[in-house]
């Protein structure tokens, strides 16, 4: 595993580097620090030059990184999701080539997969349709959400065939017919450069297909889906980062201690729950995972709001880390958030509980 001293240095670097906030920015310095610390090798197997860390180890690293730079960690999860889907594909020269290059940091890859699971599933026609032409596949449509697509060399995405089966493929970003849209302006995390990908008669070979055709292609193999432990790890880590910065305010104003202590205790409890869930030999179950995500969402939003309130007017000025923390906390209400989790968070936000 990554040497502890290397990781501590990386955390410190990420905290000290200026935050990137605009859609025309990219956390270049942050990713270079990540690369130098070996972060691009973590989730790739040793046979491709990587470290092959376990899921539990990756969750711990994600949580700690998110406490230092949420946008960097979010981009990393999308890049690692692409690595994971490539690794789960059948053995091929392309699979070996891509994973070796990703491990070295020679190329960058990301995923555009929400339309295959949660996004725009209500539409009568699939967002991306796939037709068969000989031994090739031809894709048409729009991938609505892809993080870092403007920087990607390879896009892991897919679509739906006429019989409702799906494929997932590794598509070169500069393939004819691929058009990466301008990043959308969001409430936060704009430097993740998240936006749409337009596919017009994009032809791919059978070798470039990672999975499928099969029903529910995203259910093939292992990996976190909507509301997975990975999303909870980032939410808990973001909350820990907020609480750490809030402590600086408490040092100057001891009367605020009564407000930070419950938040710290709750964060510590959720860290332990995350670790137990990660180390479980069997899946803890959807309900338990959703409860953890619900509580993580609640903590990250409340801790940011408490910190902002404690800073008074200073924290309300654009550019203050407290106002950024509030905006970033809202991300977890919309990112890979299952409906039961969202409903629970909405209930908490819309109902004033009487504890008297």
C-alpha positions as CSV (number, residue, x, y, z in Angstrom):
1,X,0.0,0.0,0.0
2,X,1.0,3.6,-0.4
3,X,3.6,4.6,2.2
4,X,2.0,6.5,5.0
5,X,4.5,9.4,4.7
6,X,3.7,9.7,1.0
7,X,0.0,9.9,1.7
8,X,0.4,12.4,4.5
9,X,2.4,14.6,2.2
10,X,-0.2,14.3,-0.5
11,X,-3.0,15.3,1.9
12,X,-1.1,18.3,3.0
13,X,-0.3,19.3,-0.6
14,X,-4.0,19.1,-1.6
15,X,-5.1,21.2,1.4
16,X,-2.5,23.9,0.5
17,X,-3.1,24.1,-3.2
18,X,-5.5,26.8,-4.4
19,X,-9.0,25.5,-5.0
20,X,-10.1,25.4,-8.6
21,X,-13.7,26.6,-9.0
22,X,-14.3,27.4,-12.7
23,X,-15.3,25.2,-15.6
24,X,-12.3,26.4,-17.6
25,X,-10.0,25.2,-14.8
26,X,-8.7,21.7,-14.2
27,X,-6.9,20.6,-11.0
28,X,-3.7,19.9,-12.8
29,X,-1.4,20.5,-9.8
30,X,-3.6,18.3,-7.6
31,X,-3.5,15.4,-10.1
32,X,0.2,15.8,-10.5
33,X,0.6,15.5,-6.7
34,X,-1.7,12.5,-6.8
35,X,0.4,10.9,-9.6
36,X,3.7,11.5,-7.7
37,X,2.2,9.9,-4.6
38,X,1.3,6.7,-6.6
39,X,-2.4,7.4,-6.5
40,X,-3.0,6.4,-10.1
41,X,-1.7,2.9,-9.3
42,X,-3.9,2.2,-6.3
43,X,-6.8,0.4,-7.8
44,X,-5.1,-1.3,-10.7
45,X,-3.8,-4.8,-10.4
46,X,-0.1,-5.7,-10.0
47,X,-0.1,-7.5,-13.4
48,X,-0.5,-4.1,-15.0
49,X,2.0,-2.3,-12.7
50,X,-0.5,-1.2,-10.1
51,X,-0.8,-1.7,-6.3
52,X,-4.1,-3.7,-6.4
53,X,-5.4,-2.3,-3.2
54,X,-8.5,-3.8,-1.6
55,X,-11.9,-2.1,-1.7
56,X,-11.6,-1.4,2.0
57,X,-8.2,0.3,1.5
58,X,-9.6,2.3,-1.4
59,X,-12.5,3.5,0.7
60,X,-10.2,4.7,3.4
61,X,-8.1,6.6,0.9
62,X,-11.1,8.2,-0.8
63,X,-12.4,9.4,2.6
64,X,-9.1,10.9,3.6
65,X,-8.5,12.5,0.2
66,X,-12.1,14.0,0.2
67,X,-11.3,15.8,3.4
68,X,-8.5,17.6,1.6
69,X,-9.9,18.2,-1.9
70,X,-13.4,16.9,-2.8
71,X,-13.2,17.8,-6.5
72,X,-9.9,16.0,-6.9
73,X,-11.2,12.9,-5.2
74,X,-14.5,13.0,-7.2
75,X,-12.6,13.1,-10.5
76,X,-10.4,10.2,-9.2
77,X,-13.4,8.1,-8.5
78,X,-14.7,8.5,-12.0
79,X,-11.3,7.7,-13.5
80,X,-11.0,4.7,-11.2
81,X,-14.5,3.6,-12.2
82,X,-13.3,3.5,-15.8
83,X,-10.3,1.5,-14.7
84,X,-12.5,-1.0,-12.9
85,X,-14.8,-1.5,-15.8
86,X,-11.9,-2.1,-18.1
87,X,-10.3,-4.5,-15.6
88,X,-13.5,-6.5,-15.4
89,X,-13.6,-7.0,-19.2
90,X,-12.4,-10.2,-20.8
91,X,-8.7,-10.6,-21.4
92,X,-7.4,-8.8,-24.5
93,X,-4.5,-6.8,-25.8
94,X,-6.6,-3.6,-25.6
95,X,-7.4,-4.3,-21.9
96,X,-3.7,-4.8,-21.1
97,X,-2.7,-1.7,-23.1
98,X,-5.3,0.6,-21.5
99,X,-4.7,-0.5,-17.9
100,X,-0.9,-0.3,-18.3
101,X,-1.2,3.3,-19.7
102,X,-3.7,4.3,-17.0
103,X,-1.4,3.0,-14.3
104,X,1.5,5.0,-15.7
105,X,-0.6,8.1,-16.0
106,X,0.0,8.2,-19.8
107,X,-3.7,8.5,-20.5
108,X,-6.8,9.7,-18.7
109,X,-10.1,7.9,-18.8
110,X,-13.6,8.6,-17.4
111,X,-17.0,7.1,-17.4
112,X,-20.4,8.2,-18.8
113,X,-22.7,5.6,-17.4
114,X,-25.5,7.2,-15.5
115,X,-27.9,6.9,-18.4
116,X,-27.4,3.1,-18.2
117,X,-28.6,3.1,-14.5
118,X,-30.4,6.1,-13.2
119,X,-30.3,9.2,-15.4
120,X,-33.1,9.6,-18.0
121,X,-34.5,6.1,-17.5
122,X,-38.0,7.6,-17.8
123,X,-37.5,8.4,-21.5
124,X,-39.3,6.1,-24.1
125,X,-36.2,6.0,-26.2
126,X,-32.8,5.2,-24.7
127,X,-30.4,8.2,-24.5
128,X,-27.9,6.3,-26.5
129,X,-29.0,3.7,-29.0
130,X,-26.8,1.0,-30.5
131,X,-27.2,-0.7,-33.8
132,X,-25.3,-3.7,-35.2
133,X,-23.4,-3.3,-38.5
134,X,-21.6,-6.5,-39.3
135,X,-19.1,-7.2,-36.5
136,X,-19.2,-3.5,-35.5
137,X,-21.6,-1.5,-33.3
138,X,-22.8,2.0,-34.1
139,X,-23.8,4.4,-31.3
140,X,-26.1,7.5,-31.5
141,X,-27.4,9.7,-28.8
142,X,-26.3,11.8,-25.8
143,X,-24.4,10.7,-22.7
144,X,-25.8,13.3,-20.3
145,X,-23.1,13.2,-17.6
146,X,-19.4,12.6,-17.9
147,X,-16.8,14.0,-15.5
148,X,-13.5,15.2,-17.1
149,X,-14.6,14.2,-20.6
150,X,-12.8,17.3,-21.9
151,X,-9.6,15.8,-20.6
152,X,-10.2,12.2,-21.5
153,X,-8.3,10.0,-24.0
154,X,-10.7,7.1,-23.5
155,X,-14.4,7.2,-22.6
156,X,-16.1,4.2,-21.0
157,X,-19.7,4.5,-21.9
158,X,-22.4,2.5,-23.7
159,X,-25.9,2.3,-25.0
160,X,-29.0,0.1,-25.6
161,X,-29.8,-2.2,-28.5
162,X,-33.2,-2.8,-30.0
163,X,-33.8,-5.8,-27.8
164,X,-33.1,-3.7,-24.6
165,X,-29.7,-5.4,-24.0
166,X,-26.8,-3.0,-23.4
167,X,-23.1,-2.7,-24.2
168,X,-20.3,-0.9,-22.4
169,X,-17.3,0.1,-24.5
170,X,-13.9,1.8,-24.3
171,X,-14.2,4.5,-26.9
172,X,-11.3,6.8,-27.9
173,X,-12.3,10.3,-27.2
174,X,-11.2,11.5,-30.6
175,X,-13.1,8.9,-32.5
176,X,-15.1,10.3,-35.5
177,X,-18.6,11.3,-34.3
178,X,-17.6,11.9,-30.7
179,X,-18.3,15.4,-29.6
180,X,-17.6,16.5,-26.0
181,X,-19.9,19.3,-24.9
182,X,-18.9,22.4,-23.0
183,X,-18.8,21.7,-19.2
184,X,-22.0,22.8,-17.5
185,X,-22.0,25.5,-14.8
186,X,-22.9,23.8,-11.5
187,X,-23.4,24.9,-7.9
188,X,-20.0,23.5,-7.1
189,X,-17.1,21.3,-8.3
190,X,-17.0,23.1,-11.7
191,X,-13.4,22.3,-12.3
192,X,-14.4,18.6,-12.6
193,X,-15.5,19.8,-16.1
194,X,-18.7,17.7,-16.1
195,X,-20.9,17.8,-19.1
196,X,-22.5,15.8,-22.0
197,X,-21.0,13.7,-24.7
198,X,-22.7,13.6,-28.1
199,X,-22.4,10.5,-30.2
200,X,-23.2,10.6,-33.9
201,X,-22.7,7.4,-35.8
202,X,-19.8,6.4,-33.6
203,X,-18.5,3.1,-34.9
204,X,-16.7,0.7,-32.5
205,X,-15.2,-2.7,-33.0
206,X,-16.1,-5.8,-31.1
207,X,-12.7,-5.6,-29.4
208,X,-13.6,-2.3,-27.9
209,X,-16.7,-3.7,-26.2
210,X,-15.9,-4.3,-22.6
211,X,-19.2,-5.9,-21.6
212,X,-22.3,-7.1,-23.4
213,X,-24.6,-7.2,-25.1
214,X,-26.4,-8.2,-22.0
215,X,-29.4,-6.9,-19.9
216,X,-28.5,-4.3,-17.3
217,X,-24.8,-4.2,-18.3
218,X,-23.9,-2.1,-15.3
219,X,-24.8,-5.1,-13.0
220,X,-22.1,-7.2,-14.6
221,X,-19.2,-7.9,-12.2
222,X,-18.4,-6.1,-9.0
223,X,-18.5,-2.5,-8.3
224,X,-20.4,0.2,-6.5
225,X,-23.6,1.5,-7.9
226,X,-25.9,4.3,-6.9
227,X,-25.5,4.9,-3.2
228,X,-22.5,2.7,-2.9
229,X,-20.0,2.8,0.0
230,X,-17.7,4.9,-2.2
231,X,-20.1,7.8,-2.3
232,X,-20.6,7.6,1.4
233,X,-16.8,7.6,1.9
234,X,-16.5,10.9,0.0
235,X,-19.4,12.4,2.0
236,X,-17.9,11.4,5.3
237,X,-14.5,12.7,4.2
238,X,-15.9,16.0,3.1
239,X,-17.6,16.4,6.4
240,X,-14.4,15.6,8.2
241,X,-12.6,18.3,6.2
242,X,-15.3,20.8,7.1
243,X,-15.1,19.9,10.8
244,X,-11.3,20.2,10.7
245,X,-11.5,23.7,9.4
246,X,-14.4,24.6,11.8
247,X,-12.0,23.6,14.7
248,X,-9.8,26.5,13.7
249,X,-12.7,28.8,14.4
250,X,-13.4,27.0,17.7
251,X,-9.8,27.6,18.9
252,X,-10.5,31.4,18.6
253,X,-14.0,31.2,20.0
254,X,-14.2,28.4,22.7
255,X,-17.9,29.1,23.2
256,X,-18.5,27.2,19.9
257,X,-17.0,24.0,21.3
258,X,-20.5,22.6,22.3
259,X,-21.5,22.7,18.6
260,X,-18.5,21.0,17.1
261,X,-18.2,18.1,19.6
262,X,-21.4,16.4,18.5
263,X,-20.3,16.7,14.9
264,X,-16.9,15.1,15.6
265,X,-18.6,12.3,17.5
266,X,-21.0,11.6,14.7
267,X,-18.1,11.7,12.1
268,X,-16.1,9.2,14.2
269,X,-19.1,6.9,14.4
270,X,-19.7,7.0,10.7
271,X,-16.0,6.3,10.0
272,X,-16.3,3.1,12.1
273,X,-19.5,2.1,10.3
274,X,-17.9,2.6,7.0
275,X,-14.9,0.5,8.0
276,X,-17.1,-2.3,9.3
277,X,-19.1,-2.3,6.1
278,X,-16.0,-2.3,4.0
279,X,-14.4,-5.2,5.8
280,X,-17.6,-7.3,5.9
281,X,-17.0,-10.6,4.1
282,X,-20.6,-10.4,2.8
283,X,-22.6,-7.5,1.4
284,X,-24.2,-5.7,4.3
285,X,-27.3,-5.3,2.2
286,X,-28.9,-2.4,0.3
287,X,-30.7,-1.1,3.3
288,X,-27.6,-0.9,5.5
289,X,-25.7,0.8,2.7
290,X,-28.5,3.3,2.2
291,X,-28.7,4.1,5.9
292,X,-25.0,4.9,5.9
293,X,-25.3,7.1,2.9
294,X,-28.3,8.9,4.4
295,X,-26.4,9.6,7.6
296,X,-23.3,10.7,5.7
297,X,-25.4,13.1,3.6
298,X,-26.9,14.5,6.7
299,X,-23.6,15.1,8.4
300,X,-21.9,16.7,5.5
301,X,-24.7,19.2,4.9
302,X,-25.2,20.0,8.6
303,X,-21.5,20.4,9.4
304,X,-21.1,22.9,6.5
305,X,-24.1,24.9,7.6
306,X,-22.9,25.0,11.2
307,X,-19.5,26.2,10.1
308,X,-20.9,28.9,7.9
309,X,-23.2,30.2,10.7
310,X,-20.2,30.3,13.1
311,X,-18.2,32.4,10.7
312,X,-21.0,35.0,10.6
313,X,-20.7,37.4,7.7
314,X,-17.2,36.4,6.7
315,X,-18.3,32.9,5.6
316,X,-21.0,34.3,3.4
317,X,-18.6,36.1,1.2
318,X,-17.8,34.3,-2.1
319,X,-14.5,32.5,-1.9
320,X,-14.6,31.8,1.8
321,X,-14.0,28.0,2.4
322,X,-17.2,27.8,4.5
323,X,-19.4,29.0,1.7
324,X,-17.7,26.6,-0.7
325,X,-18.2,23.8,1.8
326,X,-22.0,24.5,1.9
327,X,-22.1,24.4,-1.9
328,X,-20.1,21.2,-2.1
329,X,-22.2,19.5,0.5
330,X,-25.2,19.9,-1.8
331,X,-23.5,17.7,-4.3
332,X,-24.3,14.6,-2.3
333,X,-28.0,15.2,-2.6
334,X,-27.8,14.7,-6.4
335,X,-24.7,12.5,-7.0
336,X,-25.6,8.8,-7.3
337,X,-28.3,9.2,-4.7
338,X,-30.9,6.4,-4.5
339,X,-34.5,7.5,-4.1
340,X,-34.9,6.0,-0.5
341,X,-31.8,8.0,0.6
342,X,-33.0,11.2,-1.0
343,X,-36.5,10.7,0.5
344,X,-35.0,10.3,4.0
345,X,-32.8,13.5,3.5
346,X,-35.8,15.4,2.2
347,X,-37.8,14.4,5.2
348,X,-35.1,15.5,7.6
349,X,-34.9,18.9,5.8
350,X,-38.6,19.5,5.5
351,X,-39.7,18.4,9.0
352,X,-38.7,20.1,12.2
353,X,-38.4,17.5,14.8
354,X,-39.6,18.2,18.3
355,X,-37.1,16.7,20.8
356,X,-38.6,18.3,23.8
